[in-house]
Coordinates of C-alpha atoms in Angstrom, one line a residue:
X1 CA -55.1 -66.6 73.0
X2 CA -53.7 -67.0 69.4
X3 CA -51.3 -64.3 68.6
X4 CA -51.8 -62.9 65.4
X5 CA -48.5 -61.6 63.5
X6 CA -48.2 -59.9 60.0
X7 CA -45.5 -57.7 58.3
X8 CA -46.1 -54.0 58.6
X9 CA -43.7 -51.5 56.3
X10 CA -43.1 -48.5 58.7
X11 CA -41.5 -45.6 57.1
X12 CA -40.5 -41.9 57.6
X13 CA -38.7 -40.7 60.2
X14 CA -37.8 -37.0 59.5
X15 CA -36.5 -37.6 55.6
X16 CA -37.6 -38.6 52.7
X17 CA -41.0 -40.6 53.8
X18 CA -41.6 -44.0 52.7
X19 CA -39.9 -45.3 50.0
X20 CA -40.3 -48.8 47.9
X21 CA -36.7 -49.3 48.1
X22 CA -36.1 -51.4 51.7
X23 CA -31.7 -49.6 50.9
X24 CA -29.9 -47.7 48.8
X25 CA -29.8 -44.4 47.0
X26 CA -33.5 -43.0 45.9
X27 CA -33.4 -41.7 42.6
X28 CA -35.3 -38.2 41.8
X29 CA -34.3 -36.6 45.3
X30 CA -31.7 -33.8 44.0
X31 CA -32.4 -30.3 45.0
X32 CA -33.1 -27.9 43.2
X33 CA -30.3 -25.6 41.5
X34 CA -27.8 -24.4 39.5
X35 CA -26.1 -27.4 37.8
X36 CA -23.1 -27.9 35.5
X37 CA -22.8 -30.1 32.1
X38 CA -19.5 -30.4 31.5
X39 CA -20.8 -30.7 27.8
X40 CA -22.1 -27.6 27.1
X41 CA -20.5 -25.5 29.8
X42 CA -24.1 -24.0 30.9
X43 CA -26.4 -23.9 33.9
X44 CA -29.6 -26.4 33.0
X45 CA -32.2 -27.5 35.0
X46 CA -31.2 -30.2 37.6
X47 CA -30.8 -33.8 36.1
X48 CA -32.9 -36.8 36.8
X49 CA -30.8 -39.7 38.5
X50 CA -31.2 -42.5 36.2
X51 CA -33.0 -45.4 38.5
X52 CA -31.1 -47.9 38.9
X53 CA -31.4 -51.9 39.8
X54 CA -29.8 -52.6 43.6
X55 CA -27.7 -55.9 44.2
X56 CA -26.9 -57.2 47.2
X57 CA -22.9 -56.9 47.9
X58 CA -21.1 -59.8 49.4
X59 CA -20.5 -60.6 52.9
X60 CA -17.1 -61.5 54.3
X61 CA -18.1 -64.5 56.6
X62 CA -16.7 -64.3 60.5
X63 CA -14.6 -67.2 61.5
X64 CA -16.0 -68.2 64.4
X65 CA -16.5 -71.9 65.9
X66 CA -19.6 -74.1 65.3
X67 CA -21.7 -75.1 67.6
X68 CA -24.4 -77.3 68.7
X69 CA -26.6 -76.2 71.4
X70 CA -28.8 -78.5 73.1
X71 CA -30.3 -76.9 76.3
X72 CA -32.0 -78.6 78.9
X73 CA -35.4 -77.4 79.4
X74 CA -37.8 -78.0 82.0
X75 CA -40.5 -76.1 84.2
X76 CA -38.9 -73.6 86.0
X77 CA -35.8 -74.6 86.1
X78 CA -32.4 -72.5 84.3
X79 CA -30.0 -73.8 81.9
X80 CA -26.5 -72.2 81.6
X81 CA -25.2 -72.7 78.5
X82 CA -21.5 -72.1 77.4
X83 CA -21.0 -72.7 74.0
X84 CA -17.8 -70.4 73.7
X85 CA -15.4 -69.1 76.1
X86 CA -16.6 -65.9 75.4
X87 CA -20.5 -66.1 75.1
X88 CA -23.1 -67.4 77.9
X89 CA -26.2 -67.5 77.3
X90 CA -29.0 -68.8 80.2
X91 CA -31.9 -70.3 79.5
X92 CA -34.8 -69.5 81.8
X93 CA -38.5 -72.1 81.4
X94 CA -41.3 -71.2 83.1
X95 CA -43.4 -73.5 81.5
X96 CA -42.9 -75.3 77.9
X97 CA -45.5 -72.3 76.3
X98 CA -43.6 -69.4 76.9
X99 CA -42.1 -67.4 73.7
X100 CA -38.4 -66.3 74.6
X101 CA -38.0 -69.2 76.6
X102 CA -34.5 -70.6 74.8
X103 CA -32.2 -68.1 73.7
X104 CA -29.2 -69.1 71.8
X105 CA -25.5 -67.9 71.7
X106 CA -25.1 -64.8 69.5
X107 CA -22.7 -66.9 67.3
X108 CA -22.8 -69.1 64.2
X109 CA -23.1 -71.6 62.8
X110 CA -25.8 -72.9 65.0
X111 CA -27.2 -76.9 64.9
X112 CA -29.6 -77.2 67.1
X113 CA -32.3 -80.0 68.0
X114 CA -35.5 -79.7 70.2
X115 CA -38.6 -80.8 70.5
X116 CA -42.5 -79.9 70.1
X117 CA -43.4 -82.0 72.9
X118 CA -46.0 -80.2 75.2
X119 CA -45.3 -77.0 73.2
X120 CA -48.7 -74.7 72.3
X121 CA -50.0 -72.8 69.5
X122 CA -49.1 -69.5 70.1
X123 CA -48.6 -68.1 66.5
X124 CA -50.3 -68.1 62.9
X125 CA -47.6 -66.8 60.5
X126 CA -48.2 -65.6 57.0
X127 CA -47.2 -68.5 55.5
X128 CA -49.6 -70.8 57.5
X129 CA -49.2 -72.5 60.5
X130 CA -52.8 -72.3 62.1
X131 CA -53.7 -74.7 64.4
X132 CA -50.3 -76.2 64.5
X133 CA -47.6 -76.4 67.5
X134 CA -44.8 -74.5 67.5
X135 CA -41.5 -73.6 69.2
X136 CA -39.8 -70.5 69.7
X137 CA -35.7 -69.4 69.7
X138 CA -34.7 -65.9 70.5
X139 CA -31.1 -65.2 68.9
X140 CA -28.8 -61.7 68.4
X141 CA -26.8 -61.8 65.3
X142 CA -23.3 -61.7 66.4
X143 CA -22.3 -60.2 62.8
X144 CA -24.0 -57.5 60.4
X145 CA -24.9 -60.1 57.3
X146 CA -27.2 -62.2 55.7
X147 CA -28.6 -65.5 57.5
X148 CA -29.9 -68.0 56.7
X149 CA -32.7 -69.9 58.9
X150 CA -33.7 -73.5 58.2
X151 CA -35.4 -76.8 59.7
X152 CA -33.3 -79.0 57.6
X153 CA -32.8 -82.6 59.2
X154 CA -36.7 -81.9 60.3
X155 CA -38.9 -85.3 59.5
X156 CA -42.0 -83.5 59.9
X157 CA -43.7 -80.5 58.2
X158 CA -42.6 -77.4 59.5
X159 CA -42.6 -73.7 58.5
X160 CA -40.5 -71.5 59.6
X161 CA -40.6 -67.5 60.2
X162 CA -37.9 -64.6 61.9
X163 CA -39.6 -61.8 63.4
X164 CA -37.9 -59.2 64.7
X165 CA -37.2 -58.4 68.2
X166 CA -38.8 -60.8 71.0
X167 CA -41.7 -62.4 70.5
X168 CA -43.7 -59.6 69.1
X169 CA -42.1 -57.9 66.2
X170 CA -42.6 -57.5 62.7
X171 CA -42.8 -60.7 61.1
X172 CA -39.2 -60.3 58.5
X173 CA -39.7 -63.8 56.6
X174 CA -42.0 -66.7 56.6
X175 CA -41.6 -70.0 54.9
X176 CA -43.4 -73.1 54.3
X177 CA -41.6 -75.7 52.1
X178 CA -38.9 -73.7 50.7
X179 CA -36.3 -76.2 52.0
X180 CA -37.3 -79.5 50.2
X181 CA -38.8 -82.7 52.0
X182 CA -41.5 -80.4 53.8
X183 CA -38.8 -78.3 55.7
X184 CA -38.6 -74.6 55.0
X185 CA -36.1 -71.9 55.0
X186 CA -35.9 -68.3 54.8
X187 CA -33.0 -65.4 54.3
X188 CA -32.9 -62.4 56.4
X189 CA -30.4 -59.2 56.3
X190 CA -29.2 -58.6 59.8
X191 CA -27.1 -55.9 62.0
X192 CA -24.8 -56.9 64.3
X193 CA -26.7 -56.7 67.6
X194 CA -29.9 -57.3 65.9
X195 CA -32.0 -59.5 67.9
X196 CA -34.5 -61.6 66.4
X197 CA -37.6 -64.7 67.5
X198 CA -36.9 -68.3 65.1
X199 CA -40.5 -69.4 64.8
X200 CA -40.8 -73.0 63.9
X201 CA -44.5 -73.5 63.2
X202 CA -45.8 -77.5 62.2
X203 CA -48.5 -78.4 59.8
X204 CA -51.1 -79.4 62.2
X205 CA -50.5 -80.7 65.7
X206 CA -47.0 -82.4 66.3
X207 CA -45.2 -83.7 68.8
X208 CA -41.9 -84.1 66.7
X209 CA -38.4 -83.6 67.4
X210 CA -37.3 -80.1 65.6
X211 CA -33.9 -79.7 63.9
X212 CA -33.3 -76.3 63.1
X213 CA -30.2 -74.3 61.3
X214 CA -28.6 -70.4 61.3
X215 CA -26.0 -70.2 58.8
X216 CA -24.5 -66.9 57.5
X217 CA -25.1 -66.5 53.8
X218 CA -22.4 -64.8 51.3
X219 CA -23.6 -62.6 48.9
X220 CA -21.9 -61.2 45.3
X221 CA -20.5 -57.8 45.6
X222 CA -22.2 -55.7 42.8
X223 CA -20.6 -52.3 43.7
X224 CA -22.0 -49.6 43.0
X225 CA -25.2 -49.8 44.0
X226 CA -25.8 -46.7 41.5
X227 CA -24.4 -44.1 39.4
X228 CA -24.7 -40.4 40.1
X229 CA -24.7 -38.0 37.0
X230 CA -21.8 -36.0 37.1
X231 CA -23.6 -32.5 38.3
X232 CA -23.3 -30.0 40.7
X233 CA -24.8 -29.5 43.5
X234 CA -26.2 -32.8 44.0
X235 CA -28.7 -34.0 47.3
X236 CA -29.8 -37.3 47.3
X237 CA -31.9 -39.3 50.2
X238 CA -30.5 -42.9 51.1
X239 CA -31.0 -45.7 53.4
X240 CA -28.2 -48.6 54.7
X241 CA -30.6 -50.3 56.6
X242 CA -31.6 -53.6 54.8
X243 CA -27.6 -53.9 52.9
X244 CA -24.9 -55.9 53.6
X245 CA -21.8 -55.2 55.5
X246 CA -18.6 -55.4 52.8
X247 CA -15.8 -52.9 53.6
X248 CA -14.9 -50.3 56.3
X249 CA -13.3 -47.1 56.1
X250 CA -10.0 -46.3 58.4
X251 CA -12.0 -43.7 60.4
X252 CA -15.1 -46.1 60.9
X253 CA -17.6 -48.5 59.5
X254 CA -16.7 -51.6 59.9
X255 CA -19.7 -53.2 61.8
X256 CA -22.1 -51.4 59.8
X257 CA -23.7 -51.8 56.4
X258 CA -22.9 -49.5 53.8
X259 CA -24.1 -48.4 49.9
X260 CA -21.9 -47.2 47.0
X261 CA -22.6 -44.1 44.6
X262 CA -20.4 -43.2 41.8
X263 CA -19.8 -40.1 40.8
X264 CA -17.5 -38.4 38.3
X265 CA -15.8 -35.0 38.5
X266 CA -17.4 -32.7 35.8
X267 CA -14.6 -29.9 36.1
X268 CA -11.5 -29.8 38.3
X269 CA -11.7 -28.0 41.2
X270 CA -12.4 -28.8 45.3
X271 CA -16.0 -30.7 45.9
X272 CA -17.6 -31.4 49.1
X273 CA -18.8 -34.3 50.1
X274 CA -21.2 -34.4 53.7
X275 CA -24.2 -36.0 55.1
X276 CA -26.3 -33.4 55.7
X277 CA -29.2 -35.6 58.0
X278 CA -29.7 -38.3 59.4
X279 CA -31.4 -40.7 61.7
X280 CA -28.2 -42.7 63.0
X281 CA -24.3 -42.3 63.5
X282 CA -23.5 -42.1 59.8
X283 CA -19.8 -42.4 58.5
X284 CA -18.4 -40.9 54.7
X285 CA -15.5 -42.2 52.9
X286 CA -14.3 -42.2 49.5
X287 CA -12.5 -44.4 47.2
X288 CA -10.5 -43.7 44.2
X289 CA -11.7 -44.7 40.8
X290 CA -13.7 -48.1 41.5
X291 CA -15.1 -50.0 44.7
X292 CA -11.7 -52.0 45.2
X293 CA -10.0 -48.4 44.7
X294 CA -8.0 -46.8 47.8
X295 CA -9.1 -44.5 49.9
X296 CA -9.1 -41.0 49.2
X297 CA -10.7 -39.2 52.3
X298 CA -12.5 -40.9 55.7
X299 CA -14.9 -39.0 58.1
X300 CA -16.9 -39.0 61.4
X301 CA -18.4 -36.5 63.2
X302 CA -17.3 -33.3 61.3
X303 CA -20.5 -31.4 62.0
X304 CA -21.7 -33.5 65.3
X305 CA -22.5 -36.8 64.1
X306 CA -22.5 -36.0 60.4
X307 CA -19.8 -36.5 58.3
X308 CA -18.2 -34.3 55.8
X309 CA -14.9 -34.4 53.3
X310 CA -13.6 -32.2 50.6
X311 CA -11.2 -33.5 48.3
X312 CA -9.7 -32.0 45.0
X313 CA -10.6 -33.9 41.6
X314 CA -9.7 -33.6 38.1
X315 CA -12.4 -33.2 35.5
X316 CA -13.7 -36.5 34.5
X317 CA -12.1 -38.5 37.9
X318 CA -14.7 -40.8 39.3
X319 CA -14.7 -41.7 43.0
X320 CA -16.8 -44.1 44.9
X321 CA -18.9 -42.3 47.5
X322 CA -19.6 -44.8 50.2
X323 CA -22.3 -44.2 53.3
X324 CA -21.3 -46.0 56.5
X325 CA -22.4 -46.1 60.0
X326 CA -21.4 -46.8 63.4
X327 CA -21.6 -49.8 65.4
X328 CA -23.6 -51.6 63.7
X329 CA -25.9 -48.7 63.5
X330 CA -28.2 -48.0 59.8
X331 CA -31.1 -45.6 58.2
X332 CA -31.8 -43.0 56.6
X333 CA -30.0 -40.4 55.7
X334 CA -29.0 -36.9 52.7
X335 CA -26.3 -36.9 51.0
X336 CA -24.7 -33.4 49.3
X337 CA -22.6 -33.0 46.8
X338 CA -21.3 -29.6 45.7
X339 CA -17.9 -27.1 45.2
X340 CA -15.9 -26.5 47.9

């Protein structure tokens, strides 16, 4: 039996709902309330956060050792596989068909090189595939980043798809071509720990060897990912999941991805800053004047898992408010803003 796969959008949780935006801060969320222009000195109705257009920030790549991973794979037989001191990963066949069959070493870069011989066809993908043979790799991304997947080298034509989980997630990419010379690649934002299936699909029957890539992918770091009008109280729903991992902050964060707000003082005084929900292990930290500023405050776990700072600002300072997480860990979450 064929297994169908197609991307499905799942949204909500406990927050804002579903969204259009897969990360960052969703503008027209502020509560309602007393605000204060700093022009005019008087309470007006609450402001509308201008939208703004979210760039991908860029990705420190890890230093870590290449390596080429060419498992032995037969019926029921197991592989162990040491392709650095610190990671082994075994590879268990029970027969050539079976989808989580080879999993690689949570590292990269990764060169790998196998074969469709006596493989089935086990997946359509939204980019084609049916009727062709295909191969699958289960691999963990050692690294929160973007990746990139190819079957350059390939001399047949493949397609190639990352779904996420083992075998039956959501389907996160799917290409047929994108690579030049028939071969295909894709580009998919990952969280350390993440685990996803490499589905390399072939235009019709085939029973040609496969050469396959996973490469991390730097990114240009366009912080901040919006600008907050300078008001009080501001609320304002966010998501992480979906950006890229660029910075830490000395209390937490470094494992996680994170999105940038600024926002300027409109009076001086003592403002609060806190995450107010959420569905992970958020972390709060603020940076002075501009994203490559120093930090002003860091915080976990002020009220439970939610973070909260209050620092004292001059009229018209701007700070970078940046949302964190834990781990690794990513989602949804409420920001407030107001005097302390």
């Amino acid at each position: 039996m064929r297994r169908g796969l197609r991307s499905v959008l799942t949204c909500g949780l406990v927050l804002a709902g579903c969204n259009e935006h897969r990360f960052g801060f969703f503008p027209g969320t502020e509560s309602d309330g007393d605000t204060f222009d700093p022009s005019t000195e008087s309470e007006t109705a609450g402001p509308t956060l201008s939208p703004t257009t979210l760039s991908p920030t860029t990705v420190s790549p890890t230093t870590v050792s290449p390596t080429t991973v060419q498992p032995t794979i037969t019926s029921d037989t197991e592989t162990t596989i040491t392709s650095d001191p610190t990671i082994t990963a075994t590879v268990t066949t029970e027969g050539p068909n079976e989808c989580g069959s080879i999993v690689l070493p949570a590292t990269v870069p990764i060169h790998q090189v196998d074969s469709l011989q006596a493989k089935g066809d086990d997946f359509s993908l939204s980019c084609g595939g049916v009727g062709g043979t295909d191969l699958e790799v289960v691999w963990t991304a050692p690294v929160t980043g973007r990746f990139q997947f190819d079957t350059m080298g390939s001399s047949f034509d493949s397609l190639i798809a990352v779904l996420d989980g083992v075998c039956f997630g959501n389907e996160l990419a799917c290409d047929d071509d994108g690579g030049g010379s028939l071969t295909s690649k894709v580009e998919v934002d990952l969280v350390v720990g993440q685990t996803v299936t490499l589905v390399i699909d072939s235009f019709g029957q085939s029973s040609a060897d496969v050469v396959y890539n996973i490469t991390q992918v730097p990114v240009v770091d366009e912080c901040p990912d919006t600008v907050f009008d300078p008001f009080v109280p501001l609320t304002i729903d966010g998501q992480t999941a979906g950006a890229t991992n660029v910075r830490g902050g000395s209390c937490n964060g470094f494992e996680s991805p994170e999105i940038e707000a600024q926002w300027t003082a409109p009076f001086d005084g003592v403002f609060v800053f806190e995450v107010i929900d959420a569905d992970f292990d958020p972390v709060l930290y603020l940076l002075d004047g501009s994203c490559q500023g120093s930090e002003m405050a860091c915080n976990d776990d002020s009220n439970g898992l939610l973070p909260a700072t209050a620092v004292f600002l001059l009229g018209g300072q701007p700070v970078i408010v940046v949302v964190d997480g834990v781990g690794g860990q990513a989602g949804k979450f409420v920001l407030s803003i107001h005097e302390g």
